[in-house]
Each structure stands twice: as C-alpha cells, then as structure tokens.
Tab-separated table of C-alpha atoms (C1' of nucleotides) and ligand atoms in Angstrom:
chain	number	residue	atom	x	y	z
A	1	MET	CA	22.989	40.415	-65.738
A	2	SER	CA	21.900	43.731	-66.942
A	3	ASP	CA	18.283	44.651	-68.943
A	4	ILE	CA	19.032	46.424	-71.770
A	5	PRO	CA	16.282	45.774	-73.950
A	6	LEU	CA	15.782	43.536	-76.870
A	7	LEU	CA	13.902	41.600	-78.971
A	8	PRO	CA	11.160	40.978	-76.079
A	9	ASN	CA	9.418	38.065	-75.903
A	10	HIS	CA	6.788	39.175	-77.798
A	11	GLN	CA	4.400	35.459	-78.228
A	12	SER	CA	1.343	35.791	-80.716
A	13	GLY	CA	-0.090	33.146	-79.148
A	14	PRO	CA	-2.783	33.424	-76.101
A	15	LYS	CA	-0.787	33.232	-73.108
A	16	LYS	CA	-3.677	32.783	-70.534
A	17	LEU	CA	-2.802	29.255	-69.302
A	18	THR	CA	-4.350	28.492	-65.739
A	19	PRO	CA	-1.511	26.662	-63.517
A	20	GLU	CA	-3.266	23.493	-64.465
A	21	GLN	CA	-2.871	23.733	-68.184
A	22	GLU	CA	0.807	25.341	-67.332
A	23	ASN	CA	1.406	22.295	-65.767
A	24	GLN	CA	-0.337	19.538	-68.273
A	25	GLN	CA	1.919	21.959	-71.214
A	26	LEU	CA	5.223	21.389	-69.454
A	27	LYS	CA	3.888	17.742	-68.719
A	28	LYS	CA	3.744	16.967	-72.017
A	29	ILE	CA	7.130	18.581	-72.846
A	30	ILE	CA	8.782	16.430	-70.343
A	31	ARG	CA	7.013	12.410	-71.825
A	32	GLU	CA	7.441	13.855	-75.410
A	33	LEU	CA	11.472	12.831	-73.814
A	34	GLY	CA	11.048	9.865	-73.376
A	35	LEU	CA	11.369	10.835	-69.093
A	36	LYS	CA	9.247	10.821	-65.999
A	37	VAL	CA	7.539	14.073	-65.042
A	38	THR	CA	9.518	15.349	-61.752
A	39	GLN	CA	9.029	18.044	-59.452
A	40	GLN	CA	12.104	19.633	-60.438
A	41	ARG	CA	11.971	18.896	-64.978
A	42	MET	CA	8.756	20.433	-64.140
A	43	ASP	CA	10.413	23.099	-62.029
A	44	ILE	CA	13.858	24.206	-64.434
A	45	LEU	CA	10.849	23.775	-67.659
A	46	ARG	CA	8.433	26.588	-65.580
A	47	ILE	CA	11.999	28.780	-65.916
A	48	VAL	CA	13.189	27.560	-69.428
A	49	LYS	CA	9.468	28.103	-71.081
A	50	ALA	CA	8.975	31.097	-69.467
A	51	GLY	CA	11.604	33.345	-69.389
A	52	ASP	CA	13.022	35.668	-71.920
A	53	ARG	CA	16.363	35.546	-70.948
A	54	HIS	CA	19.341	33.439	-71.455
A	55	PHE	CA	19.206	31.616	-68.702
A	56	THR	CA	23.370	29.856	-67.646
A	57	ALA	CA	22.764	26.365	-65.333
A	58	GLN	CA	23.858	28.635	-62.476
A	59	ASP	CA	20.670	30.964	-63.291
A	60	ILE	CA	18.057	28.329	-63.550
A	61	PHE	CA	19.536	26.160	-60.043
A	62	GLU	CA	19.833	29.699	-58.179
A	63	ALA	CA	16.026	29.872	-59.259
A	64	VAL	CA	15.122	26.809	-58.980
A	65	SER	CA	16.381	26.340	-55.231
A	66	GLU	CA	14.335	29.895	-53.939
A	67	THR	CA	10.895	28.282	-54.671
A	68	ASN	CA	11.205	25.696	-52.409
A	69	THR	CA	12.663	22.464	-54.576
A	70	SER	CA	16.327	21.475	-53.232
A	71	ILE	CA	18.033	20.497	-56.616
A	72	GLY	CA	20.993	19.236	-57.612
A	73	PHE	CA	23.838	21.293	-60.545
A	74	ALA	CA	23.816	17.750	-61.808
A	75	THR	CA	20.033	17.674	-62.522
A	76	VAL	CA	19.847	20.921	-64.408
A	77	TYR	CA	22.154	19.525	-65.834
A	78	ARG	CA	21.202	17.062	-67.563
A	79	PHE	CA	17.560	18.167	-68.023
A	80	LEU	CA	19.038	20.404	-70.540
A	81	LYS	CA	21.237	18.631	-71.836
A	82	ALA	CA	17.909	17.265	-73.215
A	83	LEU	CA	16.199	19.565	-73.748
A	84	SER	CA	18.226	21.186	-76.387
A	85	ALA	CA	19.643	17.183	-77.956
A	86	LYS	CA	15.704	17.726	-78.862
A	87	ALA	CA	15.466	21.654	-80.216
A	88	PHE	CA	13.494	22.307	-77.110
A	89	VAL	CA	15.849	24.690	-76.010
A	90	THR	CA	18.722	26.392	-77.908
A	91	GLU	CA	22.490	26.286	-75.964
A	92	VAL	CA	24.097	29.713	-76.575
A	93	ARG	CA	28.267	28.935	-76.020
A	94	MET	CA	30.662	31.330	-75.843
A	95	GLY	CA	34.693	30.002	-75.635
A	96	GLY	CA	35.761	30.516	-71.842
A	97	MET	CA	31.535	31.678	-69.650
A	98	PRO	CA	29.124	29.557	-69.115
A	99	ALA	CA	26.282	28.628	-71.988
A	100	ARG	CA	23.654	29.926	-71.848
A	101	TYR	CA	19.993	28.493	-72.328
A	102	GLU	CA	16.975	29.294	-74.313
A	103	TRP	CA	13.462	27.660	-74.706
A	104	SER	CA	13.542	27.023	-78.850
A	105	SER	CA	11.226	30.227	-79.493
A	106	GLN	CA	9.584	29.557	-83.550
A	107	GLU	CA	11.148	33.044	-84.346
A	108	HIS	CA	14.931	32.458	-86.173
A	109	HIS	CA	17.331	34.967	-84.650
A	110	ASP	CA	21.038	34.936	-83.734
A	111	HIS	CA	22.892	36.177	-81.019
A	112	LEU	CA	25.395	39.610	-80.106
A	113	THR	CA	27.151	38.425	-77.011
A	114	CYS	CA	29.635	41.078	-75.219
A	115	THR	CA	32.675	39.105	-74.121
A	116	VAL	CA	32.977	40.850	-71.019
A	117	CYS	CA	29.417	40.346	-69.150
A	118	GLY	CA	28.314	37.858	-70.794
A	119	LYS	CA	25.611	39.578	-71.653
A	120	VAL	CA	23.549	38.626	-75.055
A	121	VAL	CA	21.125	40.632	-77.233
A	122	GLU	CA	18.707	38.838	-79.862
A	123	PHE	CA	18.967	40.794	-83.168
A	124	GLU	CA	17.228	39.651	-86.870
A	125	ASN	CA	18.693	40.839	-90.197
A	126	ASP	CA	16.446	39.806	-93.500
A	127	GLU	CA	18.987	41.036	-95.578
A	128	ILE	CA	22.169	38.974	-93.917
A	129	GLU	CA	19.549	36.532	-94.078
A	130	LYS	CA	19.328	36.973	-97.888
A	131	LEU	CA	22.688	37.827	-98.266
A	132	GLN	CA	23.839	33.481	-96.817
A	133	GLU	CA	21.490	32.746	-99.663
A	134	GLU	CA	23.279	34.049	-101.710
A	135	VAL	CA	26.455	32.895	-101.053
A	136	ALA	CA	25.076	29.709	-100.864
A	137	LYS	CA	23.583	29.591	-103.830
A	138	SER	CA	26.476	31.251	-105.625
A	139	LEU	CA	28.745	28.232	-104.586
A	140	GLY	CA	25.865	25.740	-105.423
A	141	PHE	CA	24.664	24.905	-102.271
A	142	ILE	CA	20.929	24.308	-101.197
A	143	LEU	CA	21.493	25.833	-97.675
A	144	THR	CA	19.672	24.094	-94.641
A	145	ASP	CA	20.925	25.934	-91.513
A	146	HIS	CA	23.434	28.513	-90.222
A	147	ILE	CA	24.733	29.453	-87.380
A	148	LEU	CA	25.873	33.474	-87.175
A	149	GLU	CA	27.586	35.053	-83.436
A	150	LEU	CA	28.297	37.775	-83.287
A	151	PHE	CA	30.562	39.130	-80.481
A	152	GLY	CA	32.191	42.686	-79.058
A	153	VAL	CA	31.170	45.368	-76.235
A	154	CYS	CA	28.400	46.286	-74.651
A	155	SER	CA	27.557	49.573	-74.093
A	156	SER	CA	27.736	49.625	-70.130
A	157	THR	CA	30.050	51.463	-68.986
A	158	HIS	CA	31.883	48.602	-67.419
A	159	CYS	CA	32.145	46.451	-70.599
A	160	GLN	CA	33.718	49.917	-71.737
A	161	LYS	CA	36.346	51.112	-68.995
A	162	VAL	CA	37.080	47.203	-69.412
A	163	TYR	CA	37.680	46.800	-72.963
A	164	LYS	CA	39.453	50.307	-73.233
A	165	SER	CA	41.653	49.359	-70.338
A	166	ALA	CA	42.942	46.006	-72.101
A	167	PRO	CA	45.888	45.005	-73.451
A	168	GLU	CA	45.010	47.303	-77.195
A	169	SER	CA	44.081	45.414	-80.276
B	1	MET	CA	33.462	16.602	-88.867
B	2	SER	CA	36.300	15.672	-86.758
B	3	ASP	CA	38.695	18.119	-88.032
B	4	ILE	CA	38.762	21.443	-88.745
B	5	PRO	CA	39.014	22.182	-92.295
B	6	LEU	CA	40.393	25.425	-93.117
B	7	LEU	CA	41.948	27.388	-96.246
B	8	PRO	CA	45.348	25.373	-96.944
B	9	ASN	CA	47.325	28.450	-96.303
B	10	HIS	CA	47.375	29.702	-99.756
B	11	GLN	CA	51.234	31.595	-100.157
B	12	SER	CA	50.913	35.135	-100.318
B	13	GLY	CA	54.074	36.238	-101.087
B	14	PRO	CA	57.814	34.812	-101.371
B	15	LYS	CA	58.687	32.437	-98.701
B	16	LYS	CA	62.226	31.739	-99.899
B	17	LEU	CA	63.200	32.274	-96.425
B	18	THR	CA	66.974	30.725	-95.348
B	19	PRO	CA	66.538	29.573	-91.875
B	20	GLU	CA	68.315	32.576	-90.511
B	21	GLN	CA	65.850	34.888	-92.005
B	22	GLU	CA	63.452	33.203	-90.450
B	23	ASN	CA	64.638	33.598	-87.378
B	24	GLN	CA	65.812	37.147	-87.794
B	25	GLN	CA	62.150	37.390	-88.437
B	26	LEU	CA	60.348	35.743	-85.270
B	27	LYS	CA	62.711	37.634	-83.461
B	28	LYS	CA	61.507	40.626	-84.510
B	29	ILE	CA	57.931	39.326	-83.961
B	30	ILE	CA	58.532	38.721	-80.387
B	31	ARG	CA	60.769	41.505	-79.678
B	32	GLU	CA	56.773	43.641	-80.828
B	33	LEU	CA	55.916	42.060	-78.057
B	34	GLY	CA	57.709	43.597	-75.841
B	35	LEU	CA	59.376	39.928	-73.951
B	36	LYS	CA	63.160	37.933	-74.760
B	37	VAL	CA	63.615	36.060	-76.959
B	38	THR	CA	63.399	31.933	-75.737
B	39	GLN	CA	64.151	28.975	-77.643
B	40	GLN	CA	60.360	27.798	-76.270
B	41	ARG	CA	59.514	31.083	-78.070
B	42	MET	CA	61.549	30.437	-81.341
B	43	ASP	CA	59.534	26.946	-81.285
B	44	ILE	CA	55.717	28.183	-80.401
B	45	LEU	CA	56.549	31.202	-83.020
B	46	ARG	CA	57.207	29.172	-85.829
B	47	ILE	CA	55.141	26.106	-85.473
B	48	VAL	CA	52.086	29.075	-85.435
B	49	LYS	CA	53.469	30.731	-87.882
B	50	ALA	CA	54.119	28.206	-90.756
B	51	GLY	CA	51.010	25.896	-90.077
B	52	ASP	CA	48.103	25.859	-92.528
B	53	ARG	CA	45.888	24.460	-89.771
B	54	HIS	CA	44.290	25.679	-86.318
B	55	PHE	CA	45.845	24.411	-83.531
B	56	THR	CA	44.986	23.327	-80.414
B	57	ALA	CA	47.539	23.989	-77.456
B	58	GLN	CA	48.206	20.462	-77.471
B	59	ASP	CA	49.025	20.679	-80.661
B	60	ILE	CA	51.342	22.683	-80.146
B	61	PHE	CA	52.761	21.463	-77.555
B	62	GLU	CA	53.485	18.339	-78.521
B	63	ALA	CA	55.234	19.912	-82.016
B	64	VAL	CA	57.023	21.701	-80.127
B	65	SER	CA	58.293	18.287	-77.372
B	66	GLU	CA	58.792	16.607	-80.635
B	67	THR	CA	61.627	18.276	-81.948
B	68	ASN	CA	63.584	19.185	-78.968
B	69	THR	CA	62.697	21.479	-76.444
B	70	SER	CA	60.725	20.748	-73.502
B	71	ILE	CA	58.419	22.933	-72.457
B	72	GLY	CA	55.309	22.973	-70.534
B	73	PHE	CA	51.858	23.750	-71.105
B	74	ALA	CA	52.412	27.375	-68.997
B	75	THR	CA	54.839	28.547	-71.673
B	76	VAL	CA	52.420	27.290	-74.215
B	77	TYR	CA	49.919	29.230	-73.041
B	78	ARG	CA	51.065	32.469	-71.872
B	79	PHE	CA	52.521	33.193	-75.010
B	80	LEU	CA	50.186	32.545	-77.269
B	81	LYS	CA	47.407	34.095	-75.176
B	82	ALA	CA	50.262	37.379	-75.683
B	83	LEU	CA	50.462	36.518	-79.174
B	84	SER	CA	46.322	37.050	-79.252
B	85	ALA	CA	46.903	40.465	-77.436
B	86	LYS	CA	48.687	42.301	-79.986
B	87	ALA	CA	46.627	39.950	-82.356
B	88	PHE	CA	49.519	37.962	-83.991
B	89	VAL	CA	47.164	35.125	-83.674
B	90	THR	CA	43.256	34.542	-83.553
B	91	GLU	CA	41.894	32.518	-80.568
B	92	VAL	CA	39.027	30.870	-82.418
B	93	ARG	CA	36.516	29.304	-78.685
B	94	MET	CA	33.797	27.463	-79.932
B	95	GLY	CA	31.470	25.334	-77.625
B	96	GLY	CA	33.217	23.422	-75.365
B	97	MET	CA	36.229	22.347	-77.657
B	98	PRO	CA	39.222	23.628	-77.330
B	99	ALA	CA	40.773	26.504	-78.516
B	100	ARG	CA	42.477	26.778	-81.306
B	101	TYR	CA	45.039	28.666	-82.937
B	102	GLU	CA	45.246	30.647	-86.312
B	103	TRP	CA	48.464	32.716	-87.508
B	104	SER	CA	46.652	36.388	-88.154
B	105	SER	CA	47.777	36.705	-91.905
B	106	GLN	CA	45.533	34.396	-93.154
B	107	GLU	CA	42.693	36.482	-94.991
B	108	HIS	CA	39.131	36.368	-93.212
B	109	HIS	CA	36.603	33.922	-94.797
B	110	ASP	CA	33.780	32.103	-93.373
B	111	HIS	CA	32.705	28.201	-94.229
B	112	LEU	CA	29.608	26.451	-96.011
B	113	THR	CA	29.642	22.960	-95.345
B	114	CYS	CA	27.960	20.136	-96.941
B	115	THR	CA	25.727	18.148	-93.836
B	116	VAL	CA	25.865	15.313	-96.225
B	117	CYS	CA	29.306	14.971	-97.483
B	118	GLY	CA	31.222	16.981	-95.147
B	119	LYS	CA	32.619	19.265	-97.191
B	120	VAL	CA	33.699	22.682	-96.910
B	121	VAL	CA	33.981	25.876	-98.394
B	122	GLU	CA	35.167	28.956	-97.562
B	123	PHE	CA	33.935	31.652	-98.633
B	124	GLU	CA	33.838	35.898	-97.919
B	125	ASN	CA	31.055	38.301	-98.321
B	126	ASP	CA	31.905	41.816	-97.202
B	127	GLU	CA	28.574	43.322	-97.001
B	128	ILE	CA	27.129	40.615	-94.733
B	129	GLU	CA	30.733	41.722	-92.631
B	130	LYS	CA	29.139	45.053	-93.068
B	131	LEU	CA	25.917	44.219	-92.045
B	132	GLN	CA	27.272	42.834	-89.055
B	133	GLU	CA	29.431	46.006	-87.900
B	134	GLU	CA	25.543	47.822	-88.444
B	135	VAL	CA	23.894	45.383	-86.023
B	136	ALA	CA	26.546	45.805	-83.314
B	137	LYS	CA	26.622	49.129	-83.538
B	138	SER	CA	22.785	49.443	-83.506
B	139	LEU	CA	22.872	47.930	-80.915
B	140	GLY	CA	25.084	49.925	-78.370
B	141	PHE	CA	28.006	47.623	-79.083
B	142	ILE	CA	31.951	47.968	-80.339
B	143	LEU	CA	32.029	44.353	-82.609
B	144	THR	CA	35.163	42.738	-82.167
B	145	ASP	CA	34.715	39.561	-83.516
B	146	HIS	CA	31.811	36.453	-85.039
B	147	ILE	CA	30.969	33.475	-86.363
B	148	LEU	CA	29.551	32.677	-89.419
B	149	GLU	CA	28.976	28.534	-90.080
B	150	LEU	CA	26.383	27.939	-93.630
B	151	PHE	CA	25.161	24.675	-93.324
B	152	GLY	CA	23.268	22.924	-96.807
B	153	VAL	CA	23.454	20.389	-99.333
B	154	CYS	CA	26.323	20.704	-101.594
B	155	SER	CA	25.997	20.325	-106.183
B	156	SER	CA	27.430	16.862	-105.730
B	157	THR	CA	24.606	14.431	-107.711
B	158	HIS	CA	25.400	12.299	-104.549
B	159	CYS	CA	24.844	14.880	-101.976
B	160	GLN	CA	21.570	16.350	-103.530
B	161	LYS	CA	20.017	12.740	-104.367
B	162	VAL	CA	20.389	12.192	-100.160
B	163	TYR	CA	18.897	14.944	-99.698
B	164	LYS	CA	15.968	14.511	-102.058
B	165	SER	CA	15.272	11.422	-101.277
B	166	ALA	CA	15.763	12.047	-96.896
B	167	PRO	CA	12.782	12.306	-94.744
B	168	GLU	CA	12.752	16.213	-93.340
B	169	SER	CA	14.671	16.724	-90.482
C	1	DA	C1'	81.103	38.907	-66.574
C	2	DT	C1'	77.981	40.624	-63.500
C	3	DT	C1'	72.962	41.138	-61.997
C	4	DA	C1'	68.251	43.135	-62.304
C	5	DT	C1'	64.859	41.357	-64.367
C	6	DT	C1'	62.039	37.891	-67.031
C	7	DT	C1'	61.103	33.503	-67.997
C	8	DT	C1'	59.963	28.187	-67.239
C	9	DG	C1'	58.083	24.716	-65.985
C	10	DA	C1'	56.080	21.524	-62.228
C	11	DT	C1'	52.122	21.477	-59.469
C	12	DA	C1'	47.738	22.811	-57.750
C	13	DA	C1'	44.089	25.925	-58.449
C	14	DT	C1'	40.097	27.109	-61.261
C	15	DG	C1'	35.296	27.177	-63.354
C	16	DA	C1'	32.128	24.451	-66.114
C	17	DT	C1'	30.470	20.117	-66.980
C	18	DT	C1'	29.940	14.895	-66.540
C	19	DC	C1'	30.106	11.326	-63.870
C	20	DT	C1'	29.140	7.990	-60.706
C	21	DC	C1'	26.454	5.276	-57.161
C	22	DA	C1'	23.460	4.453	-53.151
C	23	DA	C1'	19.259	6.710	-51.719
C	24	DG	C1'	14.988	8.209	-53.263
C	25	DT	C1'	10.496	8.743	-56.482
C	26	DT	C1'	7.728	7.783	-60.677
C	27	DC	C1'	4.194	4.415	-62.442
C	28	DA	C1'	2.090	0.530	-64.926
C	29	DG	C1'	0.109	-3.197	-63.157
C	30	DG	C1'	-2.498	-6.013	-60.065
D	1	DC	C1'	-4.087	2.103	-52.757
D	2	DC	C1'	0.475	-1.641	-53.148
D	3	DT	C1'	4.589	-2.694	-55.211
D	4	DG	C1'	8.598	-3.528	-57.393
D	5	DA	C1'	11.303	-2.809	-61.672
D	6	DA	C1'	13.022	1.150	-63.903
D	7	DC	C1'	14.528	5.383	-63.892
D	8	DT	C1'	15.907	9.940	-61.191
D	9	DT	C1'	18.471	12.151	-57.727
D	10	DG	C1'	22.307	14.357	-55.496
D	11	DA	C1'	26.332	15.133	-52.855
D	12	DG	C1'	30.410	14.630	-54.615
D	13	DA	C1'	34.128	13.312	-56.843
D	14	DA	C1'	36.106	12.983	-61.611
D	15	DT	C1'	37.430	15.265	-66.210
D	16	DC	C1'	39.010	19.280	-69.195
D	17	DA	C1'	40.982	23.202	-70.422
D	18	DT	C1'	43.228	27.445	-69.214
D	19	DT	C1'	45.618	30.099	-65.141
D	20	DA	C1'	48.020	31.222	-60.523
D	21	DT	C1'	52.366	30.227	-58.321
D	22	DC	C1'	56.688	30.033	-57.190
D	23	DA	C1'	61.346	28.461	-56.790
D	24	DA	C1'	64.989	27.985	-59.842
D	25	DA	C1'	66.961	28.354	-65.200
D	26	DA	C1'	67.456	31.894	-68.718
D	27	DT	C1'	68.188	35.866	-70.932
D	28	DA	C1'	70.161	40.538	-72.031
D	29	DA	C1'	71.200	45.463	-70.554
D	30	DT	C1'	75.861	46.958	-68.196
E	201	LIG	MN1	17.754	34.094	-78.207
E	202	LIG	MN1	33.885	34.863	-90.059
E	203	LIG	ZN1	28.989	43.713	-71.182
E	204	LIG	ZN1	27.590	17.127	-100.496
DNA sequence: ATTATTTTGATAATGATTCTCAAGTTCAGG
DNA sequence: CCTGAACTTGAGAATCATTATCAAAATAAT
C-alpha cells in the first residue's frame, strides 16, 4: 500500500546473481521442502524472497498473474503455508485483516501494524529485547523466543482521520 | 496450549453485591453506552463482567442460551462491539482464531509461557510498555494495542532437563 | 396506554482461507 | 527422449468468524 520507508532490507551478502543462479537458489529451497519444482512455486518464491515488503496472498496472486503464469489462490496459500511451516517465510497475522508474509531474514525484528490501513512497519529495539531477557530471568525462565506486535494508527492523513472520527476510546 | 490461560480474576474490591445491586450496576453500564436495557444485554454483560477468563462470542452465546433467554449471535457480536468501542471490554484477536473478549478492569499483563510444560506466568513491566510507546511515536504511530508473548523454559527440574537434553530446534 | 425509537434474531452476505477432485505436470527410470 | 506413478494445480465449493438485512418484537418517553 503505502511507502513510508522502514528498515531497508539491508542485505549484507553479495546479491549479484545471474538469473540462472537465482533459479538454482529457488529450486534448492523448494527441494528442501520435499516438493517438486513447478513454475508456480518458482514465481511465488521469487516474489516473496526478493521483496522488501510484507505481502498478502492477494499481492502475490496479482504479482504472479501479471508476469505470465496463470495461478490459483489455492496454490499461493498452499505454498506459503509450506514455506512458513519450515520457517522460510514468516506469517504475520492481525485480527480481521488478511495475513501478511515476509521472507524470514536473519535479522530479528518486531512489527508495528496500522489497524486502519494494514501497513506494517518493522523495528527493532535492543532495550526492549534486553528487558524481556530480564523479565524471563527474574521469573526463573530461560528465554527462547518472543512475539511482540504493536498495533496503532499510522501517520497517513486518511488513517488519522478515520481514527479521530471513530467512536472515542 | 489449547486453552488461553489467564489471570484468575483476583478480586479487587468488595464484591458482596445483592443481585439487585448487580443489576443496577449492569444497567448503568448499558445506559452509559447510550443503549436501551434489554434482557439480552444484561445477560451478556453479567457473563463477561463476572468471568475470570477470555470469552469467545461462542462461549457467551452458549452461556446465555443455557440460562433462559433465546439469543442470536448477531446480538452477542453487536453488544460486544459496543462494549469494546467504549473500552468496557477488550477484544483480543490473534491469528485466525475467533476473537476473545475480557472485562477491561483487569490489570494489563503479558505472558511468559514454558514451551516444555505449558506453564504460563503473567508479568507486567512498565519499562517495556513505555518503550513500546516510544517506538510507536518515533515511527509516527499512535499506539493502540500490543501483544507481547515470551516463550522459554521454566525453572522446574523436569523442564530444565528436557531443555538441556533436547536436540536443538 | 400510545407510539416513536431501538433492538432482536433468523437468515443471507462477506471475506479470508482451506478443501475437493478431475485434469495436468514433474521426474526417476528405462 | 518415453512412461507412469506420484505429485500438483486451479476452479469452484466449503468453512468459519463476523457483519449486514429487515420484519417483527421490545423499550421507554410521553
Ligand atoms: Mn517484518
Ligand atoms: Mn501486554
Ligand atoms: Zn494506516
Ligand atoms: Zn516448564
């Protein structure tokens, strides 16, 4: 949807890949899932992996349709499910709205989602992470994972207006 | 992990109310919403307000049906929506699961869950809450809600042993 | 009581996601 | 290159939670 810049997808590794090299990468991933390589899966994977945004199934469906392949929603959902089952992609869900998917980057981050337009902003905050560790430790736990999702209203005039005109909180 | 464990509603004030007093309380709330007092609304409110857990619309529908009144799902959803619009109840929507509602008077809390035995500990950390506000503000958002779930291994010898001997995940 | 205003609930509609299954594709082996 | 068994696809039906419709019923101000 919109385009307020976030954490840029700052990759560190080399990203000069020939199309053929990229294809080999994608195929390798598909095979790691124990699945057959199909045009649809290649297309979906290319989009999700290359993108620096959070895609909905609809986004991916449209993107794949645009290029060449005819594809069904079922295929998109099926493959995304397989990818997130093996943690290649992360599924971000917010009540009511369609799920969003992103390539699982190595870098940890949390999400701030606009409850009006669905925009997702990534952030990472070392202080919060540290406090989480402390909380866990103080309760006798070894912390192994966490989910932090913030919800709010983004700065777009549209969303601000909707928020202010809504029944007051 | 099938159920959503929560704070027992460890009481705050005096809760010795005659049925009539309780009814007056409930009516007052309904009128504060600018709505007419109906049997259905009384029933729904009584359940949500008294409960010590998170209810789904289904839960409430069943509970009300059991007692006396015939009631429709639409009525449950409508009234819950009105209640959460005015923040009398909190709506929690996660993933694809049905929304859950809880009376808002409970202290805010987050959860720390043992991934081995499933034990859930609640905690509350003002510093984290404050940092969340700051993060949202710095990204131009008005923060309206958040979900913070920590996962780890609790201090029980059993869970510690399982954790140490487990192959890495 | 009267009656204007709300509310209700059965049922249809919605929207995201999943399921079904006939037809099409992939790929290991020959 | 063929073949065929196993896998995959996509159109459409099915689910599931939630919302919208709307005529009939309940509420509350007069
Ligand atoms: Mn992200
Ligand atoms: Mn919290
Ligand atoms: Zn927004
Ligand atoms: Zn444990």
